[in-house]
Coordinates of C-alpha atoms and ligand atoms in Angstrom, one line a residue:
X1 CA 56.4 123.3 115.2
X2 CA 55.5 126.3 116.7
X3 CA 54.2 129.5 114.2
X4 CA 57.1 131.8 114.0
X5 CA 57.6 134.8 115.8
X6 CA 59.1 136.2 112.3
X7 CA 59.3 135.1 109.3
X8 CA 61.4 136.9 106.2
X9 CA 60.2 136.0 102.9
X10 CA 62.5 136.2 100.1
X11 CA 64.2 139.4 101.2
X12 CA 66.3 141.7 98.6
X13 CA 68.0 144.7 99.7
X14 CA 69.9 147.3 97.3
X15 CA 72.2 150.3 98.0
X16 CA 73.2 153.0 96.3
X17 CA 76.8 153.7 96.0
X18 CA 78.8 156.0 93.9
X19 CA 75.2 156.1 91.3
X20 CA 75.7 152.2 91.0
X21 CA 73.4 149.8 92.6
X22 CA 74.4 146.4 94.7
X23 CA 72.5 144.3 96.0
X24 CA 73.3 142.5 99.4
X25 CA 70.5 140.6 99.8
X26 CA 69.3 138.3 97.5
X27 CA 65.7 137.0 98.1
X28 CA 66.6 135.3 101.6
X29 CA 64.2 133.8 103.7
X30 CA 64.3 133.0 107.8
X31 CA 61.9 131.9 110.1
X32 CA 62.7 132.6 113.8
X33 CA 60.8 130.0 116.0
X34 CA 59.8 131.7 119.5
X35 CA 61.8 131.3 122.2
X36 CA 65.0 129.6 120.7
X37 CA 68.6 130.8 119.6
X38 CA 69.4 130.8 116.0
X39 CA 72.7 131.6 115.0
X40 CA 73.3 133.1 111.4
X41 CA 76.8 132.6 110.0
X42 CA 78.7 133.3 107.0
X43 CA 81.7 134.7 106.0
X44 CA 82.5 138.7 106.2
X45 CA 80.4 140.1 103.4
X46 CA 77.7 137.5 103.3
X47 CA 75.0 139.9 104.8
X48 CA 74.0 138.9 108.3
X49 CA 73.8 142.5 109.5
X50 CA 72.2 143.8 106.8
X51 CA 69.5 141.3 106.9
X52 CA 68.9 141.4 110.6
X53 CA 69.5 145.4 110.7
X54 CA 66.2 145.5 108.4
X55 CA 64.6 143.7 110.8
X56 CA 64.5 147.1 113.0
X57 CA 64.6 149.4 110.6
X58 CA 68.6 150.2 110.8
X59 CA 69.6 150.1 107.3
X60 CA 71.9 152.9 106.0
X61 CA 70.8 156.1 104.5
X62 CA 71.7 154.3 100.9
X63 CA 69.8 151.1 101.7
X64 CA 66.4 149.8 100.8
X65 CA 64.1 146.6 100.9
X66 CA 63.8 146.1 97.6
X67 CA 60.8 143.5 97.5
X68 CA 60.1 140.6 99.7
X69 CA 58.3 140.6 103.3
X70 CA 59.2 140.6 107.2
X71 CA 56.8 139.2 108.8
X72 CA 56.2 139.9 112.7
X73 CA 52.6 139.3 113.9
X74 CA 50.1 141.2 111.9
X75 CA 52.8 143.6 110.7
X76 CA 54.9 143.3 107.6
X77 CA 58.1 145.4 108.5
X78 CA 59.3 145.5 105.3
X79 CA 56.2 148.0 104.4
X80 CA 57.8 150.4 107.1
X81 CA 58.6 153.9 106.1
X82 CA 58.8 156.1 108.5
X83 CA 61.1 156.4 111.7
X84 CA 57.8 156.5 113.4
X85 CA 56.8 153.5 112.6
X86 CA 59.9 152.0 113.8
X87 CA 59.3 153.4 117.2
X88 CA 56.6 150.3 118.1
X89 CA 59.3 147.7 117.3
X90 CA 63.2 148.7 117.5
X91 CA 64.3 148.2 120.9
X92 CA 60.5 147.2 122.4
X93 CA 59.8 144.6 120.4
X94 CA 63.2 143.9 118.5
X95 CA 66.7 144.9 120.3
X96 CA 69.8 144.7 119.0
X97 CA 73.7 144.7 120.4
X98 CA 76.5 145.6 118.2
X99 CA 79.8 144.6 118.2
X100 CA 81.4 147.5 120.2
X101 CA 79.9 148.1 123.5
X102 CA 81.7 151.3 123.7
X103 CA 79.8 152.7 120.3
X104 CA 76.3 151.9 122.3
X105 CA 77.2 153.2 125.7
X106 CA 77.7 157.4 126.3
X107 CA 80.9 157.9 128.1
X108 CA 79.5 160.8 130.2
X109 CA 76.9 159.3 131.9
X110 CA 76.5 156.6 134.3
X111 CA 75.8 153.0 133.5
X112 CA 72.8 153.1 135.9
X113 CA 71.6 156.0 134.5
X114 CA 71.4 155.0 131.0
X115 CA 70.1 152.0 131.8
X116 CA 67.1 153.6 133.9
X117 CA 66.4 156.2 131.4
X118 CA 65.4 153.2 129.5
X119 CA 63.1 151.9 132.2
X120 CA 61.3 155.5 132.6
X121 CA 60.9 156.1 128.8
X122 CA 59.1 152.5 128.4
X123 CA 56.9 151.9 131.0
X124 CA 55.1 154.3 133.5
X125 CA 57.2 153.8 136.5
X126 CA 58.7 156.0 139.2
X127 CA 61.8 156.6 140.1
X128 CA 62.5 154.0 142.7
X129 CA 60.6 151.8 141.2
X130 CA 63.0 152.3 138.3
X131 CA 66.2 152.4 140.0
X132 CA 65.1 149.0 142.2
X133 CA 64.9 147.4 138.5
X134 CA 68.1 149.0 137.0
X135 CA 69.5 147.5 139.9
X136 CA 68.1 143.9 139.7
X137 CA 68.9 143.9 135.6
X138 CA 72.6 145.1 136.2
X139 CA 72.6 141.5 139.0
X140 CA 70.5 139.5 136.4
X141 CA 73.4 140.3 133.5
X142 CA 76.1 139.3 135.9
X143 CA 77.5 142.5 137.2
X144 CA 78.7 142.1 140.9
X145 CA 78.4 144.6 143.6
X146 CA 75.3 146.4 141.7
X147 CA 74.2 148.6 144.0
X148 CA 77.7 150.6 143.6
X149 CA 78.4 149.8 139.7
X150 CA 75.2 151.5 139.4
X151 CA 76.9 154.9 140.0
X152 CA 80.0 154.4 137.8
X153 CA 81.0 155.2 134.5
X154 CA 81.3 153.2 131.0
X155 CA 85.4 153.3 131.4
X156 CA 85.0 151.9 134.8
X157 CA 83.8 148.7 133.5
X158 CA 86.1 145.9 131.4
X159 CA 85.2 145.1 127.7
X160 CA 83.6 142.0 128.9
X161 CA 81.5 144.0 131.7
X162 CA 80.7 146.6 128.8
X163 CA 79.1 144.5 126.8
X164 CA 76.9 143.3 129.9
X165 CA 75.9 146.9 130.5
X166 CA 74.9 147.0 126.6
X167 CA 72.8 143.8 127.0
X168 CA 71.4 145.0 130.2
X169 CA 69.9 148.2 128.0
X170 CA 68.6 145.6 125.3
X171 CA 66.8 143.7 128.2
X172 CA 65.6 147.2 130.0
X173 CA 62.7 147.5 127.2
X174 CA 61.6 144.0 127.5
X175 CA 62.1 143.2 123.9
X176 CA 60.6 139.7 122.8
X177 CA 63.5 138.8 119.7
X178 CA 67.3 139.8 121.0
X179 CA 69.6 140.2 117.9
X180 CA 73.3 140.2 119.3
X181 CA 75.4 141.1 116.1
X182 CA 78.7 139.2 116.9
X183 CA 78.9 140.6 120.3
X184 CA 81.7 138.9 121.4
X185 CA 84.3 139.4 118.4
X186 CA 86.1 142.4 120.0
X187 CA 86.8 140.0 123.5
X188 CA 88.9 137.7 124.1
X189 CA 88.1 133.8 124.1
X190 CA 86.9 133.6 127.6
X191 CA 85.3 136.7 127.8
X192 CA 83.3 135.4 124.9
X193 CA 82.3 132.0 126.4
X194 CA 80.6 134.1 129.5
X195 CA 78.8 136.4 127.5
X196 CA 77.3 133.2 125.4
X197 CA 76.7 131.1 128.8
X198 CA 74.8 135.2 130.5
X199 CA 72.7 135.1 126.6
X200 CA 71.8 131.5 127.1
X201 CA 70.8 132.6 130.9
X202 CA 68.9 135.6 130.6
X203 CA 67.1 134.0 127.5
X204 CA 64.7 132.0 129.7
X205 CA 64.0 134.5 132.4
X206 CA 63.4 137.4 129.9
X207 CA 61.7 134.8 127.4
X208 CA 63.7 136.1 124.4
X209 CA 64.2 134.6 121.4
X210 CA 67.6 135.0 120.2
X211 CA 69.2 135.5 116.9
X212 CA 73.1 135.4 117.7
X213 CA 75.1 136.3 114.1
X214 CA 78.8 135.1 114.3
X215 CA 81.7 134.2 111.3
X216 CA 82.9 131.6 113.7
X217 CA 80.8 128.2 113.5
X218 CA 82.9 126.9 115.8
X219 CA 80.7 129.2 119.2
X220 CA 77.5 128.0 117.7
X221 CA 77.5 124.1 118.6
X222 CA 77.0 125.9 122.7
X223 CA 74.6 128.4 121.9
X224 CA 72.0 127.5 119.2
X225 CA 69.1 126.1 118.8
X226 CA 69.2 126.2 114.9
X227 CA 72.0 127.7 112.4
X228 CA 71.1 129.6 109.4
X229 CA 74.2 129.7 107.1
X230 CA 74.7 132.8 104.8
X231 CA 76.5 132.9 101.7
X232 CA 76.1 136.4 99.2
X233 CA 73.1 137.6 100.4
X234 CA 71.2 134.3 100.9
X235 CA 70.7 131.5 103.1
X236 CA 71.9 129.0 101.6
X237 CA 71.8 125.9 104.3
X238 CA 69.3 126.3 107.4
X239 CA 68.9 123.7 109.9
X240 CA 68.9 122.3 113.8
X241 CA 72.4 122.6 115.3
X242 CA 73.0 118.8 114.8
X243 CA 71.4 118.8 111.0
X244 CA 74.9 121.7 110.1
X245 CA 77.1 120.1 112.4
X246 CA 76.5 116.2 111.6
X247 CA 74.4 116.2 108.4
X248 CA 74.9 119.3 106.2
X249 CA 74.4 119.3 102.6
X250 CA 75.4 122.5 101.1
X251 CA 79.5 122.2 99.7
X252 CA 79.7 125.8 101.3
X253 CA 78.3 124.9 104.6
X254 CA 81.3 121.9 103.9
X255 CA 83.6 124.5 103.2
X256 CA 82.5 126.0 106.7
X257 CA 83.5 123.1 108.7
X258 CA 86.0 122.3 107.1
X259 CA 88.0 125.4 108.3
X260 CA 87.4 124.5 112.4
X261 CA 90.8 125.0 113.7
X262 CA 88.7 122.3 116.0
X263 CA 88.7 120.1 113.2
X264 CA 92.1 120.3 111.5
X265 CA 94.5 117.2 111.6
X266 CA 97.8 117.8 113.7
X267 CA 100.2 118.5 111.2
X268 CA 98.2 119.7 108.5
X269 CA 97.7 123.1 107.0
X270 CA 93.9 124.4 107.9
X271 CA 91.9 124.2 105.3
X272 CA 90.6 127.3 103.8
X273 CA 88.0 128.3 101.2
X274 CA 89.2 129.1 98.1
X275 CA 88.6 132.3 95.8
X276 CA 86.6 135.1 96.7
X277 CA 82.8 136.0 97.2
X278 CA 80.8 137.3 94.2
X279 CA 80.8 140.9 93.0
X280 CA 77.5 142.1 94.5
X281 CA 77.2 144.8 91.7
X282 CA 77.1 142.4 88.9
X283 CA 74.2 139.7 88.3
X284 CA 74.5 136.4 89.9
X285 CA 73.2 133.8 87.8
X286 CA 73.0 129.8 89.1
X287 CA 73.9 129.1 92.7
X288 CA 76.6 132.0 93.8
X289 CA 78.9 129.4 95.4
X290 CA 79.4 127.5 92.2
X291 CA 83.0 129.7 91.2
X292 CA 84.5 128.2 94.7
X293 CA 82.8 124.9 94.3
X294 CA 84.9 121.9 94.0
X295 CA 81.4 119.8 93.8
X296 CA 80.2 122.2 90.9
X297 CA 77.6 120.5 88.6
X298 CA 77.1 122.8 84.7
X299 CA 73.5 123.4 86.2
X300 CA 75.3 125.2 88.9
X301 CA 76.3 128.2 86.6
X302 CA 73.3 128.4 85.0
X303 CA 70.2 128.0 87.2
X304 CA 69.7 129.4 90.6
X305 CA 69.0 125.7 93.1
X306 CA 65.5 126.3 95.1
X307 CA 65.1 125.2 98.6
X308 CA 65.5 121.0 98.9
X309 CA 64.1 119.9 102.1
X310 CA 66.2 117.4 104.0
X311 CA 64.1 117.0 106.8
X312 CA 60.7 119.1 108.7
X313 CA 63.5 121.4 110.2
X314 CA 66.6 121.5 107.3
X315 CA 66.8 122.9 104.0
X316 CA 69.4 123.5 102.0
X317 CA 69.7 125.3 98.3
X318 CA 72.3 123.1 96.4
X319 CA 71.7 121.3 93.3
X320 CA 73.5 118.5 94.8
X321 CA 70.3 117.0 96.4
X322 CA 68.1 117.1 93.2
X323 CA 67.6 113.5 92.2
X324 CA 69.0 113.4 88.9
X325 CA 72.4 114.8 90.8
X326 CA 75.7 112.4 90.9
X327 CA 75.7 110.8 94.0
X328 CA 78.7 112.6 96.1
X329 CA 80.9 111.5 99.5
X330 CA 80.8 114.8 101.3
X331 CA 84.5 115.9 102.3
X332 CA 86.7 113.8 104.1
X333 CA 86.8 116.5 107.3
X334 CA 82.6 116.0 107.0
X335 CA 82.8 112.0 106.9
X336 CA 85.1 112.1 110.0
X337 CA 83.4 114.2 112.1
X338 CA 80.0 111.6 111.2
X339 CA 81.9 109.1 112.4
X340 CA 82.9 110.3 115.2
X341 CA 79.4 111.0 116.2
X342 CA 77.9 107.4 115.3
X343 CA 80.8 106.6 117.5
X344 CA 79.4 108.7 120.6
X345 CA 76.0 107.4 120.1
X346 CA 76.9 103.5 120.7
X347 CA 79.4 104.6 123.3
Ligands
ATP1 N1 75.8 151.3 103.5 C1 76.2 150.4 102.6 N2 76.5 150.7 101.3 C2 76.9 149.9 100.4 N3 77.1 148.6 100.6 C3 76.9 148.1 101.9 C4 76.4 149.0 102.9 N4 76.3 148.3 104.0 C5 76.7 147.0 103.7 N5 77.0 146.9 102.4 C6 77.5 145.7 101.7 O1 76.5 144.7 101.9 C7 77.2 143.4 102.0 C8 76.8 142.7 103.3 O2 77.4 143.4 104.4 P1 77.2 143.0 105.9 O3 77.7 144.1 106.7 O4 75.8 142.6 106.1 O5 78.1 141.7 106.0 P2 78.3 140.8 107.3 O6 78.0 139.4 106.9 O7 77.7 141.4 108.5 O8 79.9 140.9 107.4 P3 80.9 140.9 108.8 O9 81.0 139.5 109.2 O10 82.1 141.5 108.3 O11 80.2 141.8 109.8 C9 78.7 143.7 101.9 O12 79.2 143.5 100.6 C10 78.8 145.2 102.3 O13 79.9 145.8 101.7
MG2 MG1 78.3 142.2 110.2

């Protein structure tokens, strides 16, 4: 496999609230393989925009890296201090697309503009030469007729078209890693699918690798390469597309699944995970999921589970898949939805 374009190692990240101290993240690790999509989900809470936000440097006021490193080339970004030294990397090198394309956009000024002050500030082009590109980015992101959009303003545009016009602003700088932070959420259902199927497009042309953070495992199986899941500030399962959907091991990464209105049985309630996420301000000993877990083993509550390796590409921190642990039948939702795929494979 290829070196990684970035690589977190054992991340922790604190903030200060109210003179008490939380902690969000809690030693997790990632490596980002260049020029694929990996989706991080988890439920609300479980840290994906506070990991990825220290990525470029985005953390609130009341945030720090409190130990671990983030690796991108020679550089170790969790050494940064200084907004200065952010400069080189956020948006350049690392871009990243919130939730609300109305937040990222000024509502005074036109799309074309905002998107070709981009272009001038980066590289040493003229005006033209700008607008021709402004031009040929607002066409590659899907907007039609852009040789007139150009001129208009943010509440011109739909929701869906907004959000092209922020993702045409990531791509202006030419950033290598795109880190869309559940762009879609705010859209409706089909508006989401296009913006997924215009990521998965522009990837190859722009050569971006992708990190795509969503609570909904269910859009990952079209646009990932490889999912990371989060649980309390960690990664608990990480793993090729196929490995989560068809193999997981972690009973959260279960849980997950398990709550696919895709999945659910005609008929049936949906099934949903029980009990709540830990308090971050208190001290997690054992594995964090273990209060939800139905799977539970003692060693659960008392000792944190390392990273077991399930194949070159999946690992999974569960205590389940140390040796000396009971062997277990995964869920029944988990069983069917093996079968069903060993069924596809000798049809
Ligand atoms: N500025 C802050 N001060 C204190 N706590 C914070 C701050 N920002 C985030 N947190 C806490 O860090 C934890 C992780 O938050 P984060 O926003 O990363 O979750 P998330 O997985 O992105 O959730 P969602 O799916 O709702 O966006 C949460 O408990 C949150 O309350
Ligand atoms: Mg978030």
């Amino acid at each position: 496999m290829s070196e990684p374009i970035l690589s977190a190692n054992n991340v922790v990240i604190k903030f200060s609230l109210r003179g008490r101290v939380l902690t969000a993240i809690r030693g997790a690790s990632l490596s980002l393989h260049e020029g694929t999509t990996l989706a991080i989900v988890g439920e609300s809470g479980s840290g994906k925009s506070v990991f990825t936000k220290s990525f470029i440097g985005m953390l609130d006021e009341n945030g720090w890296i409190e130990s671990g490193s983030i690796r991108y080339g020679d550089r170790d970004l969790a050494q940064f201090k200084t907004e200065r030294d952010w400069l080189s990397i956020r948006g350049r090198e690392i871009a990243m697309v919130f939730q609300d394309p109305m937040t990222a956009l000024n509502p005074l000024r036109t799309v074309g503009a905002q998107i070709q002050e981009v272009i001038e500030q980066h590289e040493n082009t003229g005006r033209s030469e700008a607008k021709a590109r402004t031009i040929k980015i607002l066409d590659d992101v899907g907007i039609p007729q852009p040789e007139l959009r150009y001129g208009q303003y943010p509440h011109e545009f739909s929701g869906g078209m907004r959000q092209r016009i922020v993702i045409a602003i990531a791509l202006a700088c030419n950033p290598k890693i795109l880190i869309c932070d559940e762009p879609t959420t705010a859209l409706d259902v089909t508006i989401q699918a296009q913006i997924l199927a215009l990521i998965r497009a522009v990837q190859h042309d722009y050569k971006l690798t992708v990190i795509y953070i969503t609570h909904d495992l269910g859009v990952v199986a079209n646009v990932a390469d490889d999912v990371a899941v989060m649980y309390a500030g960690d990664i608990v399962e990480y793993g090729t597309v196929d490995e989560i959907f068809y193999d997981a091991r972690h009973p959260y990464t279960w849980a997950l699944l398990s709550s696919l209105p895709q999945l659910g049985q005609k008929g049936e309630p949906l099934y949903t995970i029980k009990g709540s996420p830990p308090n971050l301000f208190a001290d997690i000993s054992g594995d964090a999921f273990a209060p939800r877990n139905p799977y539970a083993l003692n060693i659960d509550f008392q000792e944190r589970p390392p990273y077991f390796q399930v194949s070159p590409t999946h690992f999974a921190r569960t205590w389940l898949l140390d040796p000396r642990a009971p062997k277990l039948e995964p869920p029944a939702t988990i069983r069917q939805m093996r079968a069903a795929r060993s069924g596809d494979d000798r049809g």
